Short mmCIF file of C-alpha atoms and ligand atoms in Angstrom, two decimals:
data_model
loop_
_atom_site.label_atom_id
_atom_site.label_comp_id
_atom_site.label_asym_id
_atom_site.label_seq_id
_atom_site.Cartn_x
_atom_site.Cartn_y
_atom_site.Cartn_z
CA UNK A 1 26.06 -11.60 -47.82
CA UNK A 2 23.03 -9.73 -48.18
CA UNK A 3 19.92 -11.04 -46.86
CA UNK A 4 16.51 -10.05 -48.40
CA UNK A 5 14.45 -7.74 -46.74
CA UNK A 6 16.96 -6.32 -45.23
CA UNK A 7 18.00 -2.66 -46.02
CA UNK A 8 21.35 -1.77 -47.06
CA UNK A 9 23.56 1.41 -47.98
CA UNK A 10 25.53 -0.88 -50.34
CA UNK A 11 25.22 -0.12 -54.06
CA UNK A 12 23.67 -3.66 -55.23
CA UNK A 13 23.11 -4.75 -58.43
CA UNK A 14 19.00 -4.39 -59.29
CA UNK A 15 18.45 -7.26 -60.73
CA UNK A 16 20.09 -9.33 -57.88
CA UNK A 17 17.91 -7.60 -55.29
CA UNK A 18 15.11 -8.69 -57.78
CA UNK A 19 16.40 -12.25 -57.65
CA UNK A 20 16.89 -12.19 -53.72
CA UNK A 21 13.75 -10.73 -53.02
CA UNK A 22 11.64 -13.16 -55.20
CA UNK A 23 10.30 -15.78 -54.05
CA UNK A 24 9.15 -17.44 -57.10
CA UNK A 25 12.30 -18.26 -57.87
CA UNK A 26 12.92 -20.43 -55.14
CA UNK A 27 9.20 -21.67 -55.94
CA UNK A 28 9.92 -23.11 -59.53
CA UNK A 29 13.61 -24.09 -58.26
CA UNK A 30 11.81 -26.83 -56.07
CA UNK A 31 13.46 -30.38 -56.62
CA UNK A 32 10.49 -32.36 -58.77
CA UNK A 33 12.70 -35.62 -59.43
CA UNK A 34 12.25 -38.19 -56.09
CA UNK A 35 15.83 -39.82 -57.92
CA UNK A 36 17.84 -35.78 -57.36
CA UNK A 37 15.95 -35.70 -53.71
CA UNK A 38 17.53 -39.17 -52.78
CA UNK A 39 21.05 -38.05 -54.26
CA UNK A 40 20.96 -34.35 -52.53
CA UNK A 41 20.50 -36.64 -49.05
CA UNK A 42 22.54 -39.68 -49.89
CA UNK A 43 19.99 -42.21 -50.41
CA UNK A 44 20.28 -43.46 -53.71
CA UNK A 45 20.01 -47.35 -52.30
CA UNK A 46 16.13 -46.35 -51.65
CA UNK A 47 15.33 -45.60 -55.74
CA UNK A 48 14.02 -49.70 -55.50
CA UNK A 49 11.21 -48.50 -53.47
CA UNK A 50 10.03 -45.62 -54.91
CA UNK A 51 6.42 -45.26 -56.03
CA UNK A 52 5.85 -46.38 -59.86
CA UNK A 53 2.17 -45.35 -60.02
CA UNK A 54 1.31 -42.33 -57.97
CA UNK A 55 -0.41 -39.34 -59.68
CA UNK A 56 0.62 -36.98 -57.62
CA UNK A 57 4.41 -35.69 -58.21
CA UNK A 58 6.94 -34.80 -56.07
CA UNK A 59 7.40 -31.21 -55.13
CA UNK A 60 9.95 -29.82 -52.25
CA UNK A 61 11.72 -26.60 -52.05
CA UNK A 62 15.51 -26.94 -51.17
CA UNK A 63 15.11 -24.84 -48.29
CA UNK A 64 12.84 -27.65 -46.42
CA UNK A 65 15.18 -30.10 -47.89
CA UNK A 66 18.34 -28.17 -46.68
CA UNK A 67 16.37 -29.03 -43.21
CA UNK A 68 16.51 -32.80 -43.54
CA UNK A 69 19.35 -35.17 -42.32
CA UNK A 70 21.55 -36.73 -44.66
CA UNK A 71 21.92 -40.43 -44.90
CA UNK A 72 18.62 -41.05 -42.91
CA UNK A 73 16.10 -42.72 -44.40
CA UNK A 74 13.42 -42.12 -41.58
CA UNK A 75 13.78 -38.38 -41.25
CA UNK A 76 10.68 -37.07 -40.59
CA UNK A 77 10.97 -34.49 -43.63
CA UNK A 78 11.50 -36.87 -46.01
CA UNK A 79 8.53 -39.21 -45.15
CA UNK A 80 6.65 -36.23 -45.50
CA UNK A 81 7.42 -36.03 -49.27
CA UNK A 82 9.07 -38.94 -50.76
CA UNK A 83 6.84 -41.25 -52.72
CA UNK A 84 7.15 -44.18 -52.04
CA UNK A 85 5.71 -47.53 -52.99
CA UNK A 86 3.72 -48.35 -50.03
CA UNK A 87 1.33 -45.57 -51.80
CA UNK A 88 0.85 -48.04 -54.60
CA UNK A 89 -1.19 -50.50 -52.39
CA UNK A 90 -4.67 -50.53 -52.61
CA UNK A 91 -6.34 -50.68 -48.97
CA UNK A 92 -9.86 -50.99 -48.40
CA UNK A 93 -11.46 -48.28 -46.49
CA UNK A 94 -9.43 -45.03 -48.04
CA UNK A 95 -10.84 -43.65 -50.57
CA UNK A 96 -10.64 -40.86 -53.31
CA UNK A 97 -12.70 -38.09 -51.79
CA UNK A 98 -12.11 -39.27 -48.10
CA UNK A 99 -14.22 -36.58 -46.31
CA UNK A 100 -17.01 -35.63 -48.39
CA UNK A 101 -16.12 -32.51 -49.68
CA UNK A 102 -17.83 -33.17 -53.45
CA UNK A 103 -20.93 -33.13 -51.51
CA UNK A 104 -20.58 -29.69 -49.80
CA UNK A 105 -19.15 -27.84 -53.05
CA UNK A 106 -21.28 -24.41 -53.38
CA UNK A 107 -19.57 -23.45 -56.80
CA UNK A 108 -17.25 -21.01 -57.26
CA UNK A 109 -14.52 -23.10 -55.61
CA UNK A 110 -16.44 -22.59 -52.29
CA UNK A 111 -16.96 -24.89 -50.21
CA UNK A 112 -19.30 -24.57 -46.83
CA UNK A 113 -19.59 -27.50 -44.59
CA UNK A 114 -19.78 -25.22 -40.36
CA UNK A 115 -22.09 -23.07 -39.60
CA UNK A 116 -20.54 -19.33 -40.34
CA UNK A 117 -17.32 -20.07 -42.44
CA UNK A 118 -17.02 -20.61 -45.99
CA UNK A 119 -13.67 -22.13 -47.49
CA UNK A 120 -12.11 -21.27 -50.36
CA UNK A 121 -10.16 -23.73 -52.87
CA UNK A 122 -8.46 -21.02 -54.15
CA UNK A 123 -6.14 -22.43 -55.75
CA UNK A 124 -4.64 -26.06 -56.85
CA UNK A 125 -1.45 -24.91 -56.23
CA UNK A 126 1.24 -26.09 -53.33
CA UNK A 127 4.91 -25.38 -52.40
CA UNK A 128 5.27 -29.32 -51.14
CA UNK A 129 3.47 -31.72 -52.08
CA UNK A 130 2.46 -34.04 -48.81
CA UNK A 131 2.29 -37.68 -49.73
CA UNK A 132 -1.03 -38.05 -47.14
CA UNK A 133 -2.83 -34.80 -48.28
CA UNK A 134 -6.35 -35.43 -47.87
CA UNK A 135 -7.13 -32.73 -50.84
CA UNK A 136 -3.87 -34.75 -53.18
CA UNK A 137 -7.49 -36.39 -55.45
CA UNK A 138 -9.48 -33.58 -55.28
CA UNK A 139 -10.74 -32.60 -58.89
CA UNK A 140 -8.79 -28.86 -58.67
CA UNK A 141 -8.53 -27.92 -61.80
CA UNK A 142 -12.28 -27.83 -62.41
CA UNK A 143 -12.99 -25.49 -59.31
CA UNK A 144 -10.87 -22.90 -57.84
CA UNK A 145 -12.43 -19.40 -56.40
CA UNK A 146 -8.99 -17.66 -58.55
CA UNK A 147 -9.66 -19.11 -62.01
CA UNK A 148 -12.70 -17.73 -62.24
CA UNK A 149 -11.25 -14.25 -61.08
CA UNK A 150 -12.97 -14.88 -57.77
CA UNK A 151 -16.26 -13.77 -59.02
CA UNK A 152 -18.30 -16.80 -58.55
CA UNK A 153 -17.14 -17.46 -54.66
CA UNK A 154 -17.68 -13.38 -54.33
CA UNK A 155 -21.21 -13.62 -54.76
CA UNK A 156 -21.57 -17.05 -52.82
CA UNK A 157 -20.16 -15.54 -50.19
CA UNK A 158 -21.73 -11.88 -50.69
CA UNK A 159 -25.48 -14.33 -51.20
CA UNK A 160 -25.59 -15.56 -47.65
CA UNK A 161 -25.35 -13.56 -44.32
CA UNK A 162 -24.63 -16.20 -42.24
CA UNK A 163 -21.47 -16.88 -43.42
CA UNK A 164 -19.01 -14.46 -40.78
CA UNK A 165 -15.57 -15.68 -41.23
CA UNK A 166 -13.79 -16.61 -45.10
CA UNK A 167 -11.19 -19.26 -44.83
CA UNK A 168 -8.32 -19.42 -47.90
CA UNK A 169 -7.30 -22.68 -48.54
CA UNK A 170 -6.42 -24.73 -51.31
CA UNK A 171 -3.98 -26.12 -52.48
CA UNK A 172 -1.85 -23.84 -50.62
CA UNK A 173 -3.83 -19.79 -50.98
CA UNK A 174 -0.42 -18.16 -50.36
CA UNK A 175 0.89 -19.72 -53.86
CA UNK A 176 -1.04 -16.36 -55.56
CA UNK A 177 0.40 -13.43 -56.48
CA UNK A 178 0.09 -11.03 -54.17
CA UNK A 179 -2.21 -8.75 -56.71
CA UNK A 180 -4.37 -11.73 -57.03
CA UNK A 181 -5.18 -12.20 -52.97
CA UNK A 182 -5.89 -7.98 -53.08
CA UNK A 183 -8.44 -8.63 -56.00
CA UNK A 184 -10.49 -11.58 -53.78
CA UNK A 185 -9.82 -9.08 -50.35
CA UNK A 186 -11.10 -5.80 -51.99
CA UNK A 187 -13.98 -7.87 -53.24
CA UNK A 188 -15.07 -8.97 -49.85
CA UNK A 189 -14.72 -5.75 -48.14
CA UNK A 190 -18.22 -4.72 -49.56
CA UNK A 191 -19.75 -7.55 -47.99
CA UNK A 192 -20.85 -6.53 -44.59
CA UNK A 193 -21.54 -9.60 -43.05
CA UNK A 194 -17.63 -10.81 -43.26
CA UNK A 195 -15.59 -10.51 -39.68
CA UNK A 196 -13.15 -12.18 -40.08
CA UNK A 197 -10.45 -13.98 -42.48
CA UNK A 198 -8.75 -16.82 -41.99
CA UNK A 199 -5.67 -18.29 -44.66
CA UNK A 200 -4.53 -21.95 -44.28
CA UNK A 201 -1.15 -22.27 -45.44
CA UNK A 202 1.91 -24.06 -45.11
CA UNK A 203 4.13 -21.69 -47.18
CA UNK A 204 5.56 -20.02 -44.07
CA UNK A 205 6.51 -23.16 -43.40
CA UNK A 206 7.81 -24.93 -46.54
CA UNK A 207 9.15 -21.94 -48.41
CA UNK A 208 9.66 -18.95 -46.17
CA UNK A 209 10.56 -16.41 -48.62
CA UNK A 210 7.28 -16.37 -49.64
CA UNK A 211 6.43 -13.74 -46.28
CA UNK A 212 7.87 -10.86 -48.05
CA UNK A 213 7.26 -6.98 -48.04
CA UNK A 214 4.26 -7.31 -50.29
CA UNK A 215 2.72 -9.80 -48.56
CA UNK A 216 3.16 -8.05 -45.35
CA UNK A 217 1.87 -4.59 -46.67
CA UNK A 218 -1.20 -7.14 -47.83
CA UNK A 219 -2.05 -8.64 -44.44
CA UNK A 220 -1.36 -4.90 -42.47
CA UNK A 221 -4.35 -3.57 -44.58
CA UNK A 222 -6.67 -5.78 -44.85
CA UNK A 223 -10.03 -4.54 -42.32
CA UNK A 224 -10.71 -7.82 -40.50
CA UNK A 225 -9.01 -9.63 -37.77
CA UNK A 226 -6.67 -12.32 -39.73
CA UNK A 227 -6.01 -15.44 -38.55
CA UNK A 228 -2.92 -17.72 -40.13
CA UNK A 229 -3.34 -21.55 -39.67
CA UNK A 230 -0.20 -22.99 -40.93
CA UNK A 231 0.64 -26.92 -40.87
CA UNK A 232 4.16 -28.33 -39.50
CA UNK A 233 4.26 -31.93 -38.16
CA UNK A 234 7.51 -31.90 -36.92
CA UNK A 235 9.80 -29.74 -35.06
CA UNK A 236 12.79 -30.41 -37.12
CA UNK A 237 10.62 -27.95 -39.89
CA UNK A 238 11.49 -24.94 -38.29
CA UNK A 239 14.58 -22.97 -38.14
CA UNK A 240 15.51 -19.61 -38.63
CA UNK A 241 14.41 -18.58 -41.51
CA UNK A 242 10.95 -20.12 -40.84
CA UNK A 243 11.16 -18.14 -37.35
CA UNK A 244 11.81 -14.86 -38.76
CA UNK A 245 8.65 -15.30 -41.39
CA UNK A 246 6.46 -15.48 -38.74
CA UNK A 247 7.74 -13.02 -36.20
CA UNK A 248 7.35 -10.56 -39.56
CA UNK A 249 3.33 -12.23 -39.72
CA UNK A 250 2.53 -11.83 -35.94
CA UNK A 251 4.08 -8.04 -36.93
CA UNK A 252 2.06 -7.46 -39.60
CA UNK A 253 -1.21 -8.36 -37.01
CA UNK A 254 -1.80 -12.18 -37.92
CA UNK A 255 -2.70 -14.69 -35.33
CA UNK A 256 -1.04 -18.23 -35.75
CA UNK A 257 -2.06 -20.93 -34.92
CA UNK A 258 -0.91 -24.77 -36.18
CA UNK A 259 -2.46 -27.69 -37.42
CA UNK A 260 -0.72 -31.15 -37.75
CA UNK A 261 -1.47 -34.47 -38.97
CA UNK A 262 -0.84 -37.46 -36.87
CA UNK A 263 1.68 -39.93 -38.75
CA UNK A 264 3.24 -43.14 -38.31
CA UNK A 265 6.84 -42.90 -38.71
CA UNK A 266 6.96 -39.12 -38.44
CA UNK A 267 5.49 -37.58 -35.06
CA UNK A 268 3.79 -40.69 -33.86
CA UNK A 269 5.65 -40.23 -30.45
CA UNK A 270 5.00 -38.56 -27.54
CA UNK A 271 8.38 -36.55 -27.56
CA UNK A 272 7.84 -35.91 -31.33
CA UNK A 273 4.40 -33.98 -30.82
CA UNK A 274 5.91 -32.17 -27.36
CA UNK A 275 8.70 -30.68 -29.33
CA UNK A 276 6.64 -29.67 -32.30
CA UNK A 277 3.88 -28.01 -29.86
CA UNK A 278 7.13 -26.49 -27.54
CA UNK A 279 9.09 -25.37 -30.98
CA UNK A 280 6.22 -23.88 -32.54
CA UNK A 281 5.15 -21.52 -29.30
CA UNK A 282 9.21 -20.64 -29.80
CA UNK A 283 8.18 -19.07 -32.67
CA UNK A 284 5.02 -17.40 -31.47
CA UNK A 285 2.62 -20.51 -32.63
CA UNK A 286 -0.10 -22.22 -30.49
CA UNK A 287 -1.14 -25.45 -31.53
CA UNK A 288 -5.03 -25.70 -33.11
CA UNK A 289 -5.49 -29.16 -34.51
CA UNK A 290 -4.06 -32.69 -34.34
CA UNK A 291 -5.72 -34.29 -37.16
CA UNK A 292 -6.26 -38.04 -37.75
CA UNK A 293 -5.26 -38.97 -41.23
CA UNK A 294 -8.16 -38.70 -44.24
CA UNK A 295 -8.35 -41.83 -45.08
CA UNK A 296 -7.64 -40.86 -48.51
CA UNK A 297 -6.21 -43.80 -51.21
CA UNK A 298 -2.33 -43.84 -51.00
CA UNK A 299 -1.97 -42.55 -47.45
CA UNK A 300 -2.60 -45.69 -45.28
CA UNK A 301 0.64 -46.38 -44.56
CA UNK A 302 0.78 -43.33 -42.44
CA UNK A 303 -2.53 -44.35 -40.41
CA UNK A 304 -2.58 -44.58 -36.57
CA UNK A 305 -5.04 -45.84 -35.05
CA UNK A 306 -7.55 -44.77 -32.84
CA UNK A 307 -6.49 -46.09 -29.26
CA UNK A 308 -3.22 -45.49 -29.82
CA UNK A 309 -4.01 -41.57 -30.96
CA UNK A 310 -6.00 -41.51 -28.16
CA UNK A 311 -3.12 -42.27 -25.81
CA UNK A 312 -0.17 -40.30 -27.34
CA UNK A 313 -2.78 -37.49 -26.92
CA UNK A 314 -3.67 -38.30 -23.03
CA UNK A 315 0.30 -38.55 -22.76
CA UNK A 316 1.08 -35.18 -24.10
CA UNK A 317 -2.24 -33.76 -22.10
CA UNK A 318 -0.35 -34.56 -19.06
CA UNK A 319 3.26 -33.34 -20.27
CA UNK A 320 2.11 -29.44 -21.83
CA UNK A 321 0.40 -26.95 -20.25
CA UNK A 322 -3.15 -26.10 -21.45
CA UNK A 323 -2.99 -23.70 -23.80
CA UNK A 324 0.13 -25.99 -26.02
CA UNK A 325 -2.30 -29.09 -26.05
CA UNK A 326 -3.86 -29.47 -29.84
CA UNK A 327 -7.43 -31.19 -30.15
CA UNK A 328 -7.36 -34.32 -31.28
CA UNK A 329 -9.97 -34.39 -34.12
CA UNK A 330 -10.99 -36.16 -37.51
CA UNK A 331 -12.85 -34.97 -40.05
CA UNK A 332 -16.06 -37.18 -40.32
CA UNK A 333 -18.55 -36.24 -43.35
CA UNK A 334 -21.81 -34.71 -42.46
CA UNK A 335 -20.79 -33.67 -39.00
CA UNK A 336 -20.89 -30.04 -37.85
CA UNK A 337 -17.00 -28.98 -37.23
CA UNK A 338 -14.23 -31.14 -37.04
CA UNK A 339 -15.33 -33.84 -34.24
CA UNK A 340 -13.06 -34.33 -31.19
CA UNK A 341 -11.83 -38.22 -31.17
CA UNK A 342 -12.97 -39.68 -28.58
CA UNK A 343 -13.29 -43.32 -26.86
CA UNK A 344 -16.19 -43.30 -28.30
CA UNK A 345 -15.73 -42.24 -31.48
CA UNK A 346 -12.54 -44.24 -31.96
CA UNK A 347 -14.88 -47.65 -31.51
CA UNK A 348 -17.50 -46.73 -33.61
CA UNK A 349 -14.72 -45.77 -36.48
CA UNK A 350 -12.94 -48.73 -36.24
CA UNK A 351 -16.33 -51.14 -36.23
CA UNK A 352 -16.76 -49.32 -39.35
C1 LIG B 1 -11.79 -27.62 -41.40
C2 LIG B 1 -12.78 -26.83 -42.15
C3 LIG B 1 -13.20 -25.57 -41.70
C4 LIG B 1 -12.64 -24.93 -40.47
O1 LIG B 1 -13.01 -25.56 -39.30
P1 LIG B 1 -12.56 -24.93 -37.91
O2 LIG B 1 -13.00 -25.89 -36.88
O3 LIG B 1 -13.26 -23.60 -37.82
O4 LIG B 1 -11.10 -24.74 -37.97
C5 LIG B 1 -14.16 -24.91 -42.42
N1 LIG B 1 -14.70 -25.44 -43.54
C6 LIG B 1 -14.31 -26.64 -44.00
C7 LIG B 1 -14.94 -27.17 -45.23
C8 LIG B 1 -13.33 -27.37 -43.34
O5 LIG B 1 -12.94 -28.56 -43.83
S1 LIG B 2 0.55 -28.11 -48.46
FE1 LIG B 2 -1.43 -28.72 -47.63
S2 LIG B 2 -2.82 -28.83 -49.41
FE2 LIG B 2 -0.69 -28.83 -50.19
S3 LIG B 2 -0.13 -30.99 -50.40
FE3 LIG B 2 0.55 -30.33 -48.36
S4 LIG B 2 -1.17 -30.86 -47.01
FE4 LIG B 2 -1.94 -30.87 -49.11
#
């Protein structure tokens, strides 16, 4: 077998290199039909509850599906991307732009909200598509920093010196062509006010292939300290693949870090979060955030609430050392960085 990325003396066929090495492929060979997903894992009998009305397709690459158990209807994978009909239910209280991005849209597909860092939609695009995504309404197509060849969030950014640190997000930033991430980071190297670069992805994650030699050679020259903040909720979505990806990012310089999202029925357990923050140090990860849901339409079925978030989090304080403990946050609108949950907090929330 021949892996990719991997040299070899062996005469090889080019164009099945090509195909190993390309991680498109395994991009656009993503199973889009929930009916295939529920045959691949032997779970026709749940086709009666699949979603009839949701807007926002399925999407998972086989590799993250290869990492689900077959015949289980709760694995923690699958909840993560099956549709099903509890999205359908209208609840009061989660709405369509759940955390007040519209409001802090600078153009350009940039969007500042903290002091210092600017975030780029660049892109619509994702590998998975998460069934609570707080971004799954957001109006993409009308305003991403790529579409418009960058040039819009350039000057933004290149407009204001306070802004220190660019964040790529999305959509998912790592679904660009390589090229097309050099044209934004040659852009921003004139601006003398940037420090530091950030990329939000789960792609590592999802679809590992995509951390390949041209991404790598991307990262090693880029000027600024680079910081990766990927998203796994669950320790089951690592394995060795996954591992190797970001052993080659921590190579090519990158911090990582993780954010998660608190969810019923998937890490909503104080072993489940202990082994996702003990897994992910495995493979050189510390945990950043532990996000309460966006209360974003479709996604309340995955809500915990407050106290209880509160005490899985005071259980796992007292479980993990320091420096493996995520902060417990949620994203309120208006407020000046994510804001810690507190008892506090959590009361005046659920008065709400
Ligand atoms: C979450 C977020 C950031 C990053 O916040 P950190 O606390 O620095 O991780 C920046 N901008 C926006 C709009 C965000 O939503
Ligand atoms: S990868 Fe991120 S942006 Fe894309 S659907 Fe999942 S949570 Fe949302």
């Amino acid at each position: 077998m021949i892996t990719a990325g991997q040299p070899t003396l062996q005469p090889v066929h080019p164009r099945a290199v090509a195909i190993a090495h390309d991680w498109r492929q395994a991009w656009r060979d993503a199973v889009r039909d929930p009916h295939e997903l529920l045959e691949l894992l032997g779970l026709e009998s749940l086709a009666g509850n699949l979603s009839e009305t949701s807007q926002f397709p399925l999407r998972v690459p086989r590799g993250f599906i290869k990492r689900m158990r077959h015949g289980d209807p709760n694995d923690p994978l699958l909840r993560q991307v099956l549709p099903l009909d509890d999205e359908d239910r209208i609840v009061p209280g989660f709405e369509l732009d759940a955390v007040g991005d519209s409001e802090a849209r600078r153009g350009g597909g940039v969007i500042h909200k903290y002091q210092g860092r600017a975030l780029l939609i660049a892109t619509g695009s994702c590998a998975v598509h998460c069934r609570y995504c707080f971004r799954r309404h957001y109006p993409y197509a009308e305003d991403t920093a790529a579409a418009a060849g960058w040039r819009e969030a350039v000057a933004v950014i290149a407009g204001d010196p306070s802004l220190h640190e660019v964040i790529l997000s999305g959509g998912d930033p790592l679904s660009l062509a390589d090229h097309k991430l050099a044209e934004l980071t040659d852009a921003l190297r004139a601006i003398p006010h940037i420090r530091r670069l950030r990329i939000h992805t789960r792609l590592p994650v999802v679809l590992p292939e995509r951390v390949d030699a041209g991404l790598l050679a991307w990262l090693r020259g880029l000027p600024w300290p680079v910081t990766v903040v990927l998203h796994a909720n669950h320790a089951n979505e690592f394995d060795a693949q996954v591992d190797a990806a970001l052993a080659a990012l921590r190579t090519a310089g990158a911090a990582l870090l993780n954010q998660a999202v608190l969810l019923r029925g998937i890490n909503d357990s104080v072993d489940a979060l202990a082994d996702l923050c003990e897994r992910g140090f495995q493979a050189g990860v510390l945990p950043y955030y532990l996000h309460q849901l966006d209360r974003v339409t479709g996604a309340a079925h995955f809500e915990i609430d407050d106290a209880r978030a509160l005490a899985l989090h005071a259980a796992l304080a007292s479980r993990l050392p320091g420096y493996l403990l995520p902060r417990l946050v949620r994203e309120v609108a208006g407020a000046p960085g994510k804001t810690p949950l507190t008892a506090a907090v959590g009361s005046a929330t659920t008065a709400g």
